Amino acid sequence: MGEDRLKTAYPKVSVIMPVYKVEDYVAKAMDSILSQKDSRGEAFSEWELIAVDDGSPDRSGEICEEYAARDPRIRVIHQENAGAPRARNRAIDQARGKYLMFLDSDDYCDEHMLSDMYELAERDQAELVISGFYIETYYDLKQGKYLTSDYIPESASYKDQESFRRAAYRLFDKNMLYPPWNKLYLRSYIVDKGLYFPETFWDDFPFVLSVIRDIERVTVTDRQYYHFLRARSESETQKYVAGMYDKREEEHGWMIELYKHWGLWYGLGNEQNREMVSRRYIDRLIGCFENLTNKNCRLNTAEKRSEVRRMLHSENAAFCLKHARPRSIYSKLMYLPLRLQSTELTLLEASVITFVKNHDMRLFARLKAGR
């Protein structure tokens, strides 16, 4: 009995889950943690789940409380609506596990995620473990039909900063270094460096950048565990985002600053880093154009053209179009209006992307995954 209490007080993994308007999804997320197993197929039980009800107006908080009443490893924190960053940060301060894992309450993970990633972290004394993941894009929610896109890195163990930094461009290319949820973090590393999610829109990416900035020991597995669901109609991937371009410019600045901090931006031998950052910028710039043709964008035609011209003729666009090397026929076609600096063709392209996005989500997901 005393050993069981010790395991509860000092779990191996603290799973942190912000909760807001997910009453149709949160049970599946919590069940995926309750069903965790070790490599022998036995229950992996040395975890705690901290669910932070962020003032959710539906039954999400109640559902979490129902689970907590049945399992002492689940703790529920209720707060007034303040956003996912503050919810995660509050849980970080209360976590007791040796490692942290972040779970979105409308996603779920495979049954061996915690055990496998914990074992890898212990084996390599890693400060960070990164795994592959799935994106499941629902194109017929009523029928439960979705398209699965696989994101798989190459397995590796980086024992020092230099080896990780030199390989990071490949991890960025595989989309491994953007989300917080396909990772296991050494809690002492997060706490000692005072790393928190910034209370800003799209907080995930700057948090991960702060984690990898000075990290030394990183393990990567090609196993896939996490299921990211694109299912809710109010998803941020579907709505119009005011100020998207300025946010993307800010993110681009973070990427350049990171590589300068690493000493891997200028000079010979760093061309692959500049190419990756440039291609990333252009891909997201095309998303900014498409954002203007979203049905909820209230700019008139003249204002949209003005915005397109501002984006097309920026110094960043010129630099990145020079260095980026699109990797598919689809991407090469998408680059053409930008290379021609044609406002009309760029808006036409954006309108086509929006049309496909609204009328054939399955095709849109395939094209996006195959860029």
Short mmCIF file of C-alpha atoms in Angstrom, two decimals:
data_model
loop_
_atom_site.label_atom_id
_atom_site.label_comp_id
_atom_site.label_asym_id
_atom_site.label_seq_id
_atom_site.Cartn_x
_atom_site.Cartn_y
_atom_site.Cartn_z
CA MET A 1 0.00 0.00 0.00
CA GLY A 2 2.84 2.40 0.88
CA GLU A 3 4.54 1.68 -2.46
CA ASP A 4 1.29 2.46 -4.31
CA ARG A 5 1.01 5.80 -2.50
CA LEU A 6 4.62 6.59 -3.40
CA LYS A 7 3.95 5.88 -7.07
CA THR A 8 0.94 8.19 -6.97
CA ALA A 9 2.90 10.95 -5.21
CA TYR A 10 5.91 10.69 -7.54
CA PRO A 11 4.65 9.40 -10.90
CA LYS A 12 6.92 8.75 -13.84
CA VAL A 13 4.89 10.97 -16.19
CA SER A 14 2.60 13.93 -15.63
CA VAL A 15 0.10 14.31 -18.48
CA ILE A 16 -1.17 17.88 -18.81
CA MET A 17 -4.47 18.51 -20.60
CA PRO A 18 -6.23 21.87 -21.01
CA VAL A 19 -9.98 21.41 -21.37
CA TYR A 20 -12.42 23.74 -23.15
CA LYS A 21 -15.63 22.93 -25.05
CA VAL A 22 -14.71 19.32 -25.78
CA GLU A 23 -17.55 17.35 -24.19
CA ASP A 24 -17.76 15.08 -27.25
CA TYR A 25 -14.03 14.30 -27.24
CA VAL A 26 -12.52 14.53 -23.76
CA ALA A 27 -13.62 11.06 -22.60
CA LYS A 28 -11.69 9.44 -25.46
CA ALA A 29 -8.60 11.47 -24.59
CA MET A 30 -8.78 10.40 -20.94
CA ASP A 31 -9.51 6.77 -21.82
CA SER A 32 -6.36 6.70 -23.94
CA ILE A 33 -4.32 7.54 -20.84
CA LEU A 34 -6.19 5.08 -18.62
CA SER A 35 -5.44 2.28 -21.11
CA GLN A 36 -1.65 2.79 -21.17
CA LYS A 37 0.43 -0.40 -21.23
CA ASP A 38 4.10 -1.28 -20.91
CA SER A 39 6.22 -3.33 -23.32
CA ARG A 40 4.97 -6.58 -21.72
CA GLY A 41 1.35 -5.63 -22.33
CA GLU A 42 0.71 -5.01 -18.65
CA ALA A 43 -0.83 -1.80 -17.33
CA PHE A 44 1.51 1.19 -17.21
CA SER A 45 0.09 2.94 -14.19
CA GLU A 46 2.74 5.35 -12.90
CA TRP A 47 1.30 8.53 -14.33
CA GLU A 48 -0.88 11.41 -13.26
CA LEU A 49 -3.30 13.30 -15.45
CA ILE A 50 -3.85 16.98 -14.68
CA ALA A 51 -6.96 18.23 -16.48
CA VAL A 52 -7.41 22.00 -16.36
CA ASP A 53 -11.00 23.03 -17.00
CA ASP A 54 -10.54 26.45 -18.59
CA GLY A 55 -14.01 27.76 -17.74
CA SER A 56 -15.63 25.46 -20.26
CA PRO A 57 -19.34 26.32 -20.74
CA ASP A 58 -20.35 22.74 -21.60
CA ARG A 59 -20.05 19.49 -19.63
CA SER A 60 -16.32 19.04 -20.23
CA GLY A 61 -15.36 19.90 -16.66
CA GLU A 62 -18.05 17.63 -15.24
CA ILE A 63 -16.84 14.72 -17.35
CA CYS A 64 -13.31 15.24 -16.03
CA GLU A 65 -14.61 15.26 -12.46
CA GLU A 66 -16.46 11.98 -13.10
CA TYR A 67 -13.19 10.36 -14.19
CA ALA A 68 -11.30 11.86 -11.23
CA ALA A 69 -13.87 10.41 -8.83
CA ARG A 70 -13.01 6.94 -10.12
CA ASP A 71 -9.21 7.28 -10.32
CA PRO A 72 -6.98 9.14 -7.82
CA ARG A 73 -4.30 9.65 -10.48
CA ILE A 74 -6.56 12.17 -12.20
CA ARG A 75 -6.67 15.70 -10.84
CA VAL A 76 -9.01 18.39 -12.10
CA ILE A 77 -8.29 22.10 -11.78
CA HIS A 78 -11.07 24.59 -12.53
CA GLN A 79 -10.30 28.15 -13.56
CA GLU A 80 -12.05 31.03 -15.25
CA ASN A 81 -11.51 31.08 -18.98
CA ALA A 82 -7.97 32.32 -19.59
CA GLY A 83 -6.80 30.27 -22.56
CA ALA A 84 -4.85 27.05 -23.08
CA PRO A 85 -1.41 28.60 -22.34
CA ARG A 86 -2.35 29.64 -18.82
CA ALA A 87 -4.06 26.30 -18.24
CA ARG A 88 -0.94 24.38 -19.25
CA ASN A 89 1.32 26.67 -17.22
CA ARG A 90 -0.77 26.22 -14.10
CA ALA A 91 -0.50 22.45 -14.50
CA ILE A 92 3.27 22.64 -15.05
CA ASP A 93 3.60 24.28 -11.64
CA GLN A 94 1.60 21.50 -10.00
CA ALA A 95 3.04 18.51 -11.87
CA ARG A 96 4.95 15.92 -9.84
CA GLY A 97 6.15 13.52 -12.53
CA LYS A 98 9.75 13.09 -13.62
CA TYR A 99 8.58 13.80 -17.17
CA LEU A 100 5.84 15.94 -18.72
CA MET A 101 3.59 15.16 -21.65
CA PHE A 102 0.98 17.50 -23.16
CA LEU A 103 -2.31 16.10 -24.44
CA ASP A 104 -4.97 18.14 -26.22
CA SER A 105 -8.41 17.20 -24.94
CA ASP A 106 -9.82 16.55 -28.41
CA ASP A 107 -6.99 14.17 -29.38
CA TYR A 108 -5.84 10.79 -28.09
CA CYS A 109 -2.71 8.64 -27.93
CA ASP A 110 -1.85 5.00 -28.51
CA GLU A 111 -1.62 2.68 -25.53
CA HIS A 112 2.18 2.37 -25.47
CA MET A 113 3.05 6.05 -25.79
CA LEU A 114 3.91 6.84 -22.18
CA SER A 115 5.77 3.61 -21.44
CA ASP A 116 7.82 3.55 -24.65
CA MET A 117 8.82 7.20 -24.47
CA TYR A 118 9.62 6.93 -20.77
CA GLU A 119 11.90 3.96 -21.43
CA LEU A 120 13.69 5.83 -24.20
CA ALA A 121 14.19 8.86 -21.96
CA GLU A 122 15.61 6.70 -19.20
CA ARG A 123 17.82 4.73 -21.59
CA ASP A 124 19.43 7.85 -23.05
CA GLN A 125 19.06 10.20 -20.07
CA ALA A 126 17.25 12.41 -22.58
CA GLU A 127 15.90 15.85 -21.81
CA LEU A 128 13.44 15.49 -24.68
CA VAL A 129 11.95 12.54 -26.54
CA ILE A 130 10.22 13.10 -29.88
CA SER A 131 7.93 10.63 -31.64
CA GLY A 132 6.02 10.38 -34.88
CA PHE A 133 2.30 11.09 -35.02
CA TYR A 134 -0.86 10.89 -37.08
CA ILE A 135 -3.09 13.69 -38.33
CA GLU A 136 -6.64 12.49 -38.85
CA THR A 137 -8.59 14.94 -41.01
CA TYR A 138 -12.33 14.33 -40.99
CA TYR A 139 -13.97 14.97 -44.35
CA ASP A 140 -17.32 13.43 -43.33
CA LEU A 141 -17.84 13.94 -39.61
CA LYS A 142 -21.34 12.43 -39.54
CA GLN A 143 -20.11 9.19 -41.09
CA GLY A 144 -16.87 9.25 -39.11
CA LYS A 145 -14.76 9.25 -42.28
CA TYR A 146 -11.28 10.71 -42.13
CA LEU A 147 -7.96 10.73 -43.97
CA THR A 148 -4.86 9.75 -42.00
CA SER A 149 -1.58 11.52 -42.73
CA ASP A 150 1.55 9.90 -41.33
CA TYR A 151 4.38 11.97 -39.85
CA ILE A 152 7.40 9.76 -39.24
CA PRO A 153 10.93 10.91 -38.33
CA GLU A 154 14.09 8.83 -38.41
CA SER A 155 15.07 7.29 -35.09
CA ALA A 156 18.13 8.91 -33.56
CA SER A 157 19.81 9.68 -30.26
CA TYR A 158 21.59 13.03 -30.00
CA LYS A 159 24.00 13.19 -27.06
CA ASP A 160 25.07 16.81 -27.38
CA GLN A 161 23.90 20.21 -28.64
CA GLU A 162 26.00 20.20 -31.80
CA SER A 163 24.69 16.92 -33.18
CA PHE A 164 21.07 17.86 -32.47
CA ARG A 165 21.39 21.34 -33.94
CA ARG A 166 22.99 20.01 -37.12
CA ALA A 167 20.10 17.57 -37.59
CA ALA A 168 17.28 19.91 -36.55
CA TYR A 169 16.46 21.05 -40.10
CA ARG A 170 15.41 17.48 -40.94
CA LEU A 171 13.17 17.37 -37.87
CA PHE A 172 11.59 20.69 -38.85
CA ASP A 173 11.01 19.28 -42.32
CA LYS A 174 9.21 16.30 -40.81
CA ASN A 175 7.03 18.66 -38.71
CA MET A 176 8.48 17.19 -35.51
CA LEU A 177 9.47 20.48 -33.85
CA TYR A 178 6.24 22.47 -34.08
CA PRO A 179 3.62 20.83 -31.80
CA PRO A 180 4.13 20.22 -28.06
CA TRP A 181 2.17 16.96 -27.90
CA ASN A 182 4.41 14.40 -29.67
CA LYS A 183 7.06 14.82 -26.99
CA LEU A 184 8.13 13.79 -23.51
CA TYR A 185 9.94 16.51 -21.54
CA LEU A 186 12.24 16.14 -18.55
CA ARG A 187 10.36 18.20 -15.99
CA SER A 188 13.49 19.41 -14.19
CA TYR A 189 14.77 20.85 -17.48
CA ILE A 190 11.51 22.78 -17.99
CA VAL A 191 11.36 23.99 -14.40
CA ASP A 192 15.04 24.90 -14.02
CA LYS A 193 14.92 27.03 -17.16
CA GLY A 194 11.54 28.56 -16.27
CA LEU A 195 9.95 27.53 -19.56
CA TYR A 196 6.26 28.28 -19.94
CA PHE A 197 3.77 28.64 -22.76
CA PRO A 198 3.54 32.32 -23.75
CA GLU A 199 0.05 33.73 -23.40
CA THR A 200 -0.33 34.50 -27.07
CA PHE A 201 -2.14 33.19 -30.11
CA TRP A 202 -0.48 30.00 -31.45
CA ASP A 203 1.49 29.45 -28.26
CA ASP A 204 2.68 25.93 -29.10
CA PHE A 205 5.50 26.81 -31.46
CA PRO A 206 7.29 29.44 -29.33
CA PHE A 207 7.17 27.06 -26.35
CA VAL A 208 8.84 24.27 -28.32
CA LEU A 209 11.43 26.72 -29.66
CA SER A 210 12.26 27.75 -26.10
CA VAL A 211 12.71 24.08 -25.17
CA ILE A 212 15.06 23.18 -28.03
CA ARG A 213 17.05 26.43 -27.94
CA ASP A 214 19.73 25.15 -25.56
CA ILE A 215 18.83 21.49 -25.23
CA GLU A 216 21.59 18.89 -25.22
CA ARG A 217 20.19 15.34 -25.13
CA VAL A 218 17.38 14.52 -27.53
CA THR A 219 16.04 11.11 -28.55
CA VAL A 220 13.84 10.59 -31.60
CA THR A 221 11.77 7.50 -32.35
CA ASP A 222 10.13 6.61 -35.63
CA ARG A 223 7.22 5.06 -33.74
CA GLN A 224 3.90 6.89 -34.06
CA TYR A 225 1.73 7.35 -30.98
CA TYR A 226 -0.19 10.61 -31.00
CA HIS A 227 -3.43 11.14 -32.96
CA PHE A 228 -4.10 14.79 -33.78
CA LEU A 229 -7.71 15.18 -34.87
CA ARG A 230 -8.94 17.79 -37.29
CA ALA A 231 -12.62 17.34 -36.67
CA ARG A 232 -14.25 20.29 -34.93
CA SER A 233 -15.84 22.92 -37.17
CA GLU A 234 -14.45 25.70 -34.98
CA SER A 235 -10.90 24.44 -35.41
CA GLU A 236 -8.27 27.15 -35.81
CA THR A 237 -7.19 25.49 -39.07
CA GLN A 238 -10.57 26.38 -40.62
CA LYS A 239 -11.39 29.91 -39.52
CA TYR A 240 -10.23 33.30 -40.73
CA VAL A 241 -7.33 34.60 -38.66
CA ALA A 242 -6.95 38.37 -38.46
CA GLY A 243 -3.30 39.38 -38.37
CA MET A 244 -2.07 36.01 -39.65
CA TYR A 245 0.62 37.52 -41.88
CA ASP A 246 2.15 39.58 -39.09
CA LYS A 247 2.18 36.48 -36.87
CA ARG A 248 3.94 34.48 -39.57
CA GLU A 249 6.51 37.25 -39.98
CA GLU A 250 7.15 37.09 -36.25
CA GLU A 251 7.57 33.31 -36.38
CA HIS A 252 9.98 33.62 -39.29
CA GLY A 253 12.06 36.00 -37.22
CA TRP A 254 12.15 33.45 -34.40
CA MET A 255 13.45 30.79 -36.78
CA ILE A 256 16.24 32.99 -38.10
CA GLU A 257 17.17 34.09 -34.58
CA LEU A 258 17.31 30.45 -33.45
CA TYR A 259 19.69 29.46 -36.21
CA LYS A 260 21.83 32.52 -35.58
CA HIS A 261 21.93 31.60 -31.88
CA TRP A 262 23.08 28.14 -32.91
CA GLY A 263 25.71 29.62 -35.25
CA LEU A 264 24.20 27.74 -38.17
CA TRP A 265 22.76 30.48 -40.38
CA TYR A 266 25.58 32.19 -42.26
CA GLY A 267 28.30 30.69 -44.41
CA LEU A 268 29.05 27.52 -46.29
CA GLY A 269 27.68 24.31 -44.87
CA ASN A 270 24.48 25.94 -43.62
CA GLU A 271 22.67 26.12 -46.94
CA GLN A 272 20.26 23.36 -45.89
CA ASN A 273 19.18 25.41 -42.87
CA ARG A 274 18.50 28.52 -44.94
CA GLU A 275 16.65 26.44 -47.53
CA MET A 276 14.41 24.78 -44.93
CA VAL A 277 13.57 28.07 -43.20
CA SER A 278 12.87 29.71 -46.57
CA ARG A 279 10.62 26.89 -47.79
CA ARG A 280 8.78 26.93 -44.48
CA TYR A 281 8.21 30.68 -44.89
CA ILE A 282 6.84 30.40 -48.45
CA ASP A 283 4.50 27.54 -47.52
CA ARG A 284 3.05 29.66 -44.72
CA LEU A 285 2.95 32.77 -46.90
CA ILE A 286 0.68 30.87 -49.30
CA GLY A 287 -1.51 30.12 -46.27
CA CYS A 288 -1.67 33.85 -45.57
CA PHE A 289 -2.91 34.50 -49.10
CA GLU A 290 -5.53 31.78 -48.68
CA ASN A 291 -6.59 33.36 -45.40
CA LEU A 292 -7.63 36.47 -47.36
CA THR A 293 -10.07 34.45 -49.47
CA ASN A 294 -11.72 32.87 -46.43
CA LYS A 295 -15.45 33.62 -46.44
CA ASN A 296 -15.15 35.36 -43.07
CA CYS A 297 -12.51 37.83 -44.23
CA ARG A 298 -14.17 41.27 -44.23
CA LEU A 299 -11.61 43.09 -46.38
CA ASN A 300 -12.91 44.40 -49.70
CA THR A 301 -11.25 43.48 -53.00
CA ALA A 302 -8.99 46.53 -53.10
CA GLU A 303 -7.84 45.90 -49.55
CA LYS A 304 -7.08 42.26 -50.34
CA ARG A 305 -5.00 43.25 -53.34
CA SER A 306 -3.10 45.75 -51.24
CA GLU A 307 -2.35 43.07 -48.64
CA VAL A 308 -1.18 40.64 -51.31
CA ARG A 309 1.16 43.24 -52.79
CA ARG A 310 2.56 44.02 -49.35
CA MET A 311 3.33 40.35 -48.79
CA LEU A 312 4.63 39.61 -52.29
CA HIS A 313 7.09 42.50 -52.35
CA SER A 314 8.60 42.10 -48.90
CA GLU A 315 12.31 41.48 -48.32
CA ASN A 316 11.52 38.18 -46.63
CA ALA A 317 9.53 36.94 -49.62
CA ALA A 318 12.34 37.86 -52.02
CA PHE A 319 15.00 36.16 -49.90
CA CYS A 320 12.97 33.01 -49.32
CA LEU A 321 11.87 32.61 -52.95
CA LYS A 322 15.55 32.74 -53.87
CA HIS A 323 16.59 30.03 -51.39
CA ALA A 324 13.53 27.75 -51.19
CA ARG A 325 13.46 24.56 -53.24
CA PRO A 326 9.90 23.18 -53.52
CA ARG A 327 9.84 19.40 -53.33
CA SER A 328 6.73 18.47 -55.27
CA ILE A 329 5.05 19.40 -58.53
CA TYR A 330 2.16 20.77 -56.49
CA SER A 331 4.48 23.08 -54.55
CA LYS A 332 6.26 24.23 -57.69
CA LEU A 333 2.91 25.24 -59.17
CA MET A 334 1.99 27.06 -55.97
CA TYR A 335 5.25 29.05 -56.16
CA LEU A 336 4.66 30.33 -59.72
CA PRO A 337 2.34 33.29 -58.97
CA LEU A 338 4.72 34.39 -56.20
CA ARG A 339 7.78 34.21 -58.42
CA LEU A 340 5.91 36.24 -61.03
CA GLN A 341 4.87 38.70 -58.30
CA SER A 342 1.38 38.64 -59.78
CA THR A 343 -1.28 39.95 -57.41
CA GLU A 344 -4.16 38.65 -59.53
CA LEU A 345 -2.71 35.16 -60.02
CA THR A 346 -1.87 34.93 -56.33
CA LEU A 347 -5.44 35.80 -55.35
CA LEU A 348 -6.79 33.35 -57.92
CA GLU A 349 -4.59 30.61 -56.52
CA ALA A 350 -5.72 31.43 -52.99
CA SER A 351 -9.36 31.27 -54.09
CA VAL A 352 -8.82 27.82 -55.61
CA ILE A 353 -7.22 26.59 -52.37
CA THR A 354 -10.14 27.95 -50.36
CA PHE A 355 -12.64 26.29 -52.72
CA VAL A 356 -10.93 22.90 -52.36
CA LYS A 357 -10.68 23.36 -48.59
CA ASN A 358 -14.40 24.08 -48.30
CA HIS A 359 -15.68 21.47 -50.75
CA ASP A 360 -13.24 18.55 -50.61
CA MET A 361 -11.39 18.38 -47.30
CA ARG A 362 -10.06 14.96 -48.21
CA LEU A 363 -8.29 16.31 -51.31
CA PHE A 364 -7.09 19.37 -49.41
CA ALA A 365 -5.53 17.20 -46.70
CA ARG A 366 -3.80 15.03 -49.29
CA LEU A 367 -2.35 18.01 -51.13
CA LYS A 368 -1.19 19.66 -47.91
CA ALA A 369 0.49 16.47 -46.67
CA GLY A 370 2.21 15.99 -50.02
CA ARG A 371 3.76 19.43 -50.32
#
